[in-house]
Short mmCIF file of C-alpha atoms and ligand atoms in Angstrom, two decimals:
data_model
loop_
_atom_site.label_atom_id
_atom_site.label_comp_id
_atom_site.label_asym_id
_atom_site.label_seq_id
_atom_site.Cartn_x
_atom_site.Cartn_y
_atom_site.Cartn_z
CA MET L 46 27.53 17.31 6.90
CA SER L 47 28.08 21.30 7.43
CA LEU L 48 28.76 24.02 4.65
CA ASN L 49 32.12 24.01 6.27
CA SER L 50 33.12 20.60 5.06
CA VAL L 51 32.67 21.78 1.41
CA GLY L 52 34.38 25.11 1.96
CA GLN L 53 37.44 22.94 3.25
CA PHE L 54 37.94 21.53 -0.34
CA PRO L 55 37.83 24.57 -2.93
CA ASN L 56 38.98 22.55 -5.56
CA TYR L 57 35.72 20.21 -5.21
CA ARG L 58 34.23 19.64 -8.67
CA PRO L 59 31.06 17.44 -8.25
CA ARG L 60 30.89 17.01 -12.09
CA ARG L 61 34.12 14.66 -12.10
CA LEU L 62 31.64 12.14 -10.64
CA ARG L 63 29.22 12.76 -13.42
CA GLN L 64 31.47 12.16 -16.46
CA SER L 65 30.04 8.67 -17.57
CA PRO L 66 27.24 6.12 -17.27
CA ALA L 67 29.65 3.92 -15.27
CA MET L 68 30.94 6.65 -13.01
CA ARG L 69 27.25 7.70 -12.09
CA ARG L 70 26.40 4.50 -11.57
CA LEU L 71 29.32 3.83 -9.15
CA VAL L 72 28.33 6.59 -6.86
CA GLN L 73 24.50 6.44 -7.09
CA GLU L 74 23.18 6.72 -3.58
CA THR L 75 19.57 5.15 -3.74
CA ARG L 76 18.26 2.62 -6.09
CA LEU L 77 15.24 0.88 -7.15
CA SER L 78 14.81 -2.85 -6.96
CA ALA L 79 12.22 -5.28 -8.04
CA ASP L 80 12.81 -6.45 -4.68
CA GLN L 81 11.06 -3.64 -2.99
CA LEU L 82 7.86 -3.85 -5.10
CA VAL L 83 4.38 -4.64 -3.91
CA LEU L 84 1.30 -5.04 -6.57
CA PRO L 85 -2.31 -4.08 -5.65
CA LEU L 86 -4.69 -6.63 -7.09
CA PHE L 87 -8.67 -6.15 -7.11
CA VAL L 88 -10.21 -9.49 -6.98
CA ARG L 89 -14.05 -10.23 -7.27
CA ALA L 90 -16.32 -13.18 -7.94
CA GLY L 91 -16.65 -14.41 -11.78
CA LYS L 92 -14.42 -16.29 -14.39
CA LYS L 93 -12.58 -14.49 -16.98
CA LEU L 94 -13.42 -11.45 -15.71
CA ARG L 95 -11.08 -8.36 -16.58
CA GLN L 96 -13.21 -5.30 -15.78
CA PRO L 97 -11.20 -2.22 -16.54
CA ILE L 98 -11.09 0.53 -13.99
CA SER L 99 -11.60 3.90 -16.25
CA SER L 100 -9.71 6.00 -13.70
CA MET L 101 -6.69 3.66 -13.63
CA PRO L 102 -5.60 2.57 -17.13
CA GLY L 103 -4.04 -1.06 -16.91
CA VAL L 104 -5.64 -2.03 -13.89
CA PHE L 105 -8.90 -4.13 -13.62
CA GLN L 106 -11.16 -5.63 -11.26
CA LEU L 107 -10.24 -9.67 -11.76
CA SER L 108 -11.72 -12.74 -11.19
CA PRO L 109 -9.80 -15.22 -9.38
CA ASP L 110 -8.15 -17.09 -12.47
CA GLU L 111 -7.49 -13.80 -14.17
CA MET L 112 -5.95 -12.47 -10.72
CA LEU L 113 -3.67 -15.66 -10.91
CA VAL L 114 -2.64 -14.65 -14.19
CA GLU L 115 -1.69 -10.95 -13.29
CA ALA L 116 0.21 -12.33 -10.44
CA ARG L 117 2.19 -14.92 -11.87
CA ASN L 118 3.25 -12.24 -14.72
CA ALA L 119 4.27 -9.85 -11.73
CA HIS L 120 6.03 -12.59 -10.26
CA ASP L 121 7.83 -13.90 -13.27
CA ALA L 122 8.68 -10.10 -13.72
CA GLY L 123 10.63 -10.29 -10.05
CA VAL L 124 7.78 -8.54 -7.93
CA PRO L 125 7.99 -10.62 -4.59
CA ALA L 126 4.40 -9.55 -3.23
CA VAL L 127 0.88 -8.52 -3.93
CA LEU L 128 -1.45 -6.88 -1.85
CA LEU L 129 -5.15 -8.11 -2.51
CA PHE L 130 -8.55 -6.02 -2.16
CA GLY L 131 -11.68 -7.70 -2.62
CA ILE L 132 -15.08 -6.57 -3.82
CA PRO L 133 -17.68 -8.74 -2.45
CA GLU L 134 -20.90 -9.89 -4.00
CA THR L 135 -22.92 -8.44 -1.46
CA LYS L 136 -22.51 -5.92 1.19
CA ASP L 137 -24.17 -5.26 4.52
CA ALA L 138 -23.90 -3.14 7.76
CA LYS L 139 -21.82 -5.34 9.51
CA ALA L 140 -19.08 -6.56 6.61
CA SER L 141 -19.90 -10.01 6.79
CA GLY L 142 -17.78 -10.63 3.68
CA ALA L 143 -14.47 -9.49 5.26
CA TYR L 144 -14.51 -12.22 7.82
CA ALA L 145 -16.42 -15.00 5.72
CA GLN L 146 -14.25 -18.13 5.44
CA ASN L 147 -15.24 -18.39 1.82
CA GLY L 148 -15.21 -14.57 1.04
CA ILE L 149 -13.35 -13.66 -1.92
CA VAL L 150 -10.34 -12.51 -0.48
CA GLN L 151 -10.09 -15.69 1.36
CA LYS L 152 -10.60 -17.71 -1.58
CA ALA L 153 -8.02 -15.61 -3.62
CA VAL L 154 -5.32 -16.19 -0.79
CA ARG L 155 -5.64 -20.02 -0.86
CA LEU L 156 -5.36 -19.77 -4.93
CA LEU L 157 -2.43 -17.95 -4.90
CA LYS L 158 -0.77 -19.84 -2.18
CA LYS L 159 -1.42 -23.06 -4.04
CA GLU L 160 -0.41 -21.93 -7.31
CA LEU L 161 2.33 -19.53 -6.58
CA PRO L 162 3.57 -20.47 -3.11
CA ASP L 163 6.72 -18.23 -3.26
CA LEU L 164 4.88 -15.16 -4.07
CA LEU L 165 3.94 -13.29 -0.92
CA VAL L 166 0.48 -12.56 -0.38
CA ILE L 167 -0.35 -9.09 1.63
CA THR L 168 -4.02 -8.70 2.63
CA ASP L 169 -5.53 -5.28 3.05
CA VAL L 170 -7.70 -5.60 6.33
CA CYS L 171 -10.64 -3.31 6.28
CA LEU L 172 -14.13 -2.99 6.02
CA CYS L 173 -15.18 -0.50 3.88
CA GLU L 174 -15.31 -2.50 0.68
CA TYR L 175 -17.89 -4.97 2.59
CA MET L 176 -19.93 -2.39 4.21
CA SER L 177 -23.15 -1.30 2.57
CA HIS L 178 -22.33 2.31 3.65
CA GLY L 179 -18.61 2.20 2.40
CA HIS L 180 -16.92 3.44 6.00
CA CYS L 181 -14.14 1.48 7.23
CA GLY L 182 -15.98 1.00 10.59
CA ILE L 183 -19.70 0.26 12.03
CA VAL L 184 -21.69 3.11 11.65
CA GLU L 185 -24.36 4.00 14.53
CA ALA L 186 -27.57 5.51 13.88
CA ARG L 187 -26.65 9.19 13.56
CA GLY L 188 -23.50 8.23 11.15
CA ARG L 189 -20.81 8.21 13.80
CA VAL L 190 -18.10 5.45 12.95
CA LEU L 191 -17.54 3.35 16.10
CA ASN L 192 -14.36 2.43 17.10
CA ASP L 193 -14.14 -0.21 19.70
CA PRO L 194 -17.03 -2.40 18.11
CA SER L 195 -15.11 -2.13 14.54
CA LEU L 196 -12.07 -3.68 16.09
CA LYS L 197 -13.87 -6.82 16.85
CA LEU L 198 -14.35 -7.22 13.09
CA LEU L 199 -11.14 -6.16 12.00
CA ALA L 200 -9.65 -8.74 14.25
CA ARG L 201 -12.27 -11.73 12.80
CA ALA L 202 -11.31 -10.30 9.35
CA ALA L 203 -7.37 -10.68 9.76
CA VAL L 204 -7.88 -14.11 11.57
CA SER L 205 -9.91 -15.26 8.45
CA HIS L 206 -6.92 -14.17 6.20
CA ALA L 207 -4.45 -15.94 8.48
CA GLU L 208 -6.33 -18.87 8.09
CA ALA L 209 -6.56 -18.82 4.63
CA GLY L 210 -2.96 -18.83 4.38
CA ALA L 211 -2.07 -15.11 4.01
CA ASP L 212 1.67 -13.91 4.59
CA ILE L 213 1.24 -10.56 6.09
CA VAL L 214 -2.02 -8.57 6.85
CA ALA L 215 -2.31 -4.94 6.60
CA PRO L 216 -4.81 -3.03 8.47
CA SER L 217 -5.81 0.14 6.70
CA ASP L 218 -8.87 1.16 8.70
CA MET L 219 -7.14 3.65 11.00
CA MET L 220 -9.48 2.70 13.96
CA ASP L 221 -7.48 3.47 17.40
CA GLY L 222 -5.97 0.24 18.91
CA ARG L 223 -6.58 -1.94 15.96
CA VAL L 224 -2.65 -3.06 15.64
CA ARG L 225 -3.12 -4.55 19.41
CA ALA L 226 -6.53 -5.95 18.61
CA LEU L 227 -5.14 -7.76 15.35
CA ARG L 228 -1.92 -8.84 17.48
CA GLU L 229 -4.02 -10.57 20.42
CA ALA L 230 -6.47 -12.23 17.96
CA LEU L 231 -3.61 -13.68 15.43
CA ASP L 232 -1.88 -14.78 18.62
CA THR L 233 -4.80 -16.29 20.33
CA ASN L 234 -5.39 -18.35 17.36
CA GLY L 235 -2.08 -19.62 16.67
CA PHE L 236 -0.44 -16.95 14.11
CA LEU L 237 2.31 -16.17 16.29
CA ASP L 238 4.40 -15.68 13.31
CA MET L 239 2.05 -13.45 11.40
CA PRO L 240 3.45 -10.06 10.59
CA ILE L 241 1.44 -7.02 10.49
CA LEU L 242 2.27 -4.26 8.00
CA SER L 243 0.18 -1.41 9.52
CA TYR L 244 -1.12 1.49 7.59
CA ALA L 245 0.35 3.75 10.37
CA ALA L 246 0.32 7.18 8.63
CA LYS L 247 -2.78 7.10 6.72
CA PHE L 248 -4.23 10.41 5.50
CA ALA L 249 -7.53 11.33 4.53
CA SER L 250 -6.99 12.14 1.00
CA ALA L 251 -8.28 13.07 -2.23
CA TYR L 252 -5.47 10.96 -3.99
CA TYR L 253 -7.96 7.71 -3.32
CA GLY L 254 -10.33 8.87 -5.81
CA PRO L 255 -9.77 6.31 -8.48
CA PHE L 256 -9.08 3.56 -5.90
CA ARG L 257 -12.47 3.81 -4.43
CA GLU L 258 -14.04 3.19 -8.21
CA ALA L 259 -11.73 0.13 -8.41
CA ALA L 260 -12.73 -1.21 -5.15
CA GLU L 261 -16.26 0.24 -5.11
CA SER L 262 -15.59 1.55 -1.64
CA ALA L 263 -16.79 4.89 -1.66
CA PRO L 264 -18.44 6.28 1.59
CA GLN L 265 -22.14 6.45 0.90
CA PHE L 266 -22.43 9.58 3.10
CA GLY L 267 -19.94 11.99 4.64
CA ASP L 268 -16.28 11.21 4.43
CA ARG L 269 -12.98 9.45 6.36
CA ARG L 270 -11.88 12.51 8.15
CA SER L 271 -12.98 11.17 11.70
CA TYR L 272 -10.74 8.29 11.29
CA GLN L 273 -8.10 8.90 8.69
CA MET L 274 -5.34 11.62 9.44
CA ASN L 275 -5.63 15.52 8.50
CA GLY L 276 -3.04 15.79 6.17
CA ALA L 277 -1.78 18.84 7.66
CA ASN L 278 -0.37 16.99 10.90
CA ALA L 279 3.23 15.72 10.67
CA GLU L 280 3.57 15.47 14.42
CA GLU L 281 0.20 13.27 14.92
CA ALA L 282 1.72 10.94 12.23
CA MET L 283 4.70 10.33 14.29
CA ARG L 284 2.47 9.61 17.30
CA GLU L 285 0.06 7.09 15.01
CA VAL L 286 3.57 5.33 14.06
CA ALA L 287 4.90 5.28 17.42
CA MET L 288 1.66 3.75 18.88
CA ASP L 289 1.24 1.38 15.96
CA ILE L 290 4.84 -0.08 16.92
CA GLN L 291 3.93 -0.41 20.49
CA GLU L 292 1.05 -2.33 19.85
CA GLY L 293 2.91 -4.67 17.73
CA ALA L 294 3.29 -3.51 13.97
CA ASP L 295 6.24 -5.22 12.42
CA MET L 296 6.49 -3.10 9.41
CA VAL L 297 4.87 0.44 9.10
CA MET L 298 3.43 2.45 6.06
CA VAL L 299 2.95 5.73 4.87
CA LYS L 300 -0.03 6.58 2.58
CA PRO L 301 -0.07 8.47 0.36
CA ALA L 302 3.20 8.38 -0.47
CA LEU L 303 4.38 11.33 -2.92
CA ALA L 304 2.58 14.37 -1.03
CA TYR L 305 3.74 13.05 2.22
CA LEU L 306 7.43 12.53 1.33
CA ASP L 307 8.42 14.54 4.77
CA ILE L 308 6.32 11.86 6.65
CA LEU L 309 8.00 8.95 5.00
CA TYR L 310 11.59 10.57 5.82
CA ARG L 311 10.94 11.22 9.36
CA VAL L 312 9.18 8.25 9.85
CA LYS L 313 12.24 6.01 8.70
CA THR L 314 14.54 8.41 10.40
CA GLU L 315 12.74 8.24 13.56
CA PHE L 316 11.84 4.61 14.07
CA GLY L 317 14.07 2.81 11.73
CA TYR L 318 11.25 0.10 11.24
CA PRO L 319 10.54 -1.36 7.86
CA THR L 320 8.81 1.12 6.31
CA ALA L 321 6.42 0.88 3.22
CA ALA L 322 5.41 4.01 0.92
CA TYR L 323 1.94 3.33 -0.57
CA SER L 324 1.85 5.10 -3.85
CA VAL L 325 -1.76 5.42 -3.94
CA SER L 326 -4.23 5.28 -6.94
CA ALA L 327 -4.19 9.04 -7.98
CA GLU L 328 -0.33 9.32 -8.26
CA TYR L 329 -0.55 6.28 -10.75
CA SER L 330 -3.44 7.82 -12.66
CA MET L 331 -1.84 11.22 -12.70
CA ILE L 332 1.14 9.94 -14.38
CA LYS L 333 -0.84 7.47 -16.67
CA ALA L 334 -3.14 10.40 -17.75
CA ALA L 335 -0.43 12.88 -18.65
CA ALA L 336 1.69 9.89 -20.46
CA ALA L 337 -1.36 9.30 -22.60
CA LYS L 338 -1.72 12.85 -23.69
CA GLY L 339 1.91 12.76 -24.78
CA TRP L 340 3.14 15.26 -22.01
CA ILE L 341 5.30 13.54 -20.25
CA ASP L 342 7.48 10.01 -20.41
CA GLU L 343 5.47 7.56 -18.42
CA ARG L 344 8.54 5.29 -17.81
CA ALA L 345 10.91 8.06 -16.45
CA VAL L 346 8.18 10.07 -14.19
CA MET L 347 7.43 6.81 -12.88
CA MET L 348 10.91 5.78 -11.90
CA GLU L 349 11.90 9.11 -10.86
CA THR L 350 8.93 9.27 -8.47
CA LEU L 351 9.41 5.74 -6.72
CA LEU L 352 13.05 6.71 -6.48
CA SER L 353 11.71 9.85 -4.53
CA MET L 354 10.39 7.70 -2.01
CA ARG L 355 13.33 5.38 -1.73
CA ARG L 356 15.56 8.40 -1.09
CA ALA L 357 13.00 9.33 1.42
CA GLY L 358 13.64 6.39 3.37
CA ALA L 359 10.81 3.61 1.82
CA ASP L 360 12.08 0.18 1.97
CA ILE L 361 8.97 -1.21 0.31
CA LEU L 362 7.15 0.59 -2.62
CA ILE L 363 3.40 -0.55 -3.26
CA THR L 364 2.58 0.50 -6.59
CA TYR L 365 0.01 -0.17 -9.26
CA ALA L 366 2.90 0.10 -11.78
CA ALA L 367 4.99 -2.79 -9.85
CA ALA L 368 5.02 -5.47 -12.77
CA ASP L 369 6.12 -2.78 -15.59
CA VAL L 370 8.67 -1.15 -13.19
CA ALA L 371 9.91 -4.94 -12.56
CA ARG L 372 10.38 -5.30 -16.21
CA TRP L 373 11.46 -1.81 -16.91
CA LEU L 374 14.45 -2.55 -14.39
CA LYS L 375 15.51 -5.65 -16.45
CA SER L 376 15.50 -3.63 -19.88
C1 PBG P 542 -9.47 1.15 2.35
C2 PBG P 542 -8.30 1.66 1.47
C3 PBG P 542 -8.31 2.64 0.68
C4 PBG P 542 -6.97 2.31 -0.04
C5 PBG P 542 -6.34 1.69 0.41
N1 PBG P 542 -6.90 0.84 1.18
C6 PBG P 542 -9.08 3.72 0.41
C7 PBG P 542 -9.75 4.76 1.31
O1 PBG P 542 -9.06 4.71 2.79
O2 PBG P 542 -10.45 5.21 1.20
C8 PBG P 542 -6.41 3.70 -0.91
C9 PBG P 542 -5.44 3.24 -2.12
C10 PBG P 542 -5.28 3.72 -3.23
O3 PBG P 542 -6.05 5.02 -3.26
O4 PBG P 542 -4.58 3.36 -3.97
N2 PBG P 542 -9.22 1.54 3.57
ZN1 ZN P 543 -11.24 1.12 4.54
#
């Protein structure tokens, strides 16, 4: 569109199409729908456990039975998918819980697929929650996070999720070559049809703070800047996404979402792949906190924020508010 095209119509009055709710509805370009929503869930061992996460009001660490309740509520509200994170009972230096056949996520997947077969179960594939040191890969003596040895564990984790019945696996570790490693391992084990949703452009971000309380996955030393991306780099994000697609990603993600809408826009425009925006923990917590103070209208701000992600090109919205949003869309 050029300025010229407006200039050619001197009688153009944009307010003509803003006169009434029906008129505005007719010409609305972008829409939010429950179909696009994914609800993250944190699951840990136990019974009747709903452990509140203080920095994320309304979000809990859930035992499998309570997770099922939460998943069912979301599903009933119209949310088509959940994204599972596990908090293991014990952590070690090789993330054993991440690929244990009877690990917490593997159990949760089996339960969800048995009780709610139509709800899509996406599993986050990473090692940080299961590592004693909290990093997303194997750490060598001097504290360096090793790339290639970590791939084997990540691939094992993905295969174990597939065996449990997961519908989609979502690697979030940011090791180089992990999408290929997962694809090869899944194919070798007969899971040729298992889609990979890659956290392709994942930035090292202070917006993950509340999540690390929720998942008990804060790194015990250092930070994640040697594997997650520098928030200043947009060109590099495009290379990361291109690489993941070449390696076999079926869907790609930009994370965080709100502070990276330009990346989201470029990724969708350039690659045209199914693109997910992860509206991360602090994006949720900031809205909740300001709303609790009475400073903003929670519902309106949440909807406007998620709509901005749709406008930027997101097909899929991962948000802790998914169930609320789905209900709001109906009322
Ligand atoms: C684990 C992982 C993180 C998030 C999703 N998967 C934390 C991190 O990378 O430190 C963050 C999600 C959020 O903040 O909501 N690799
Ligand atoms: Zn991780």
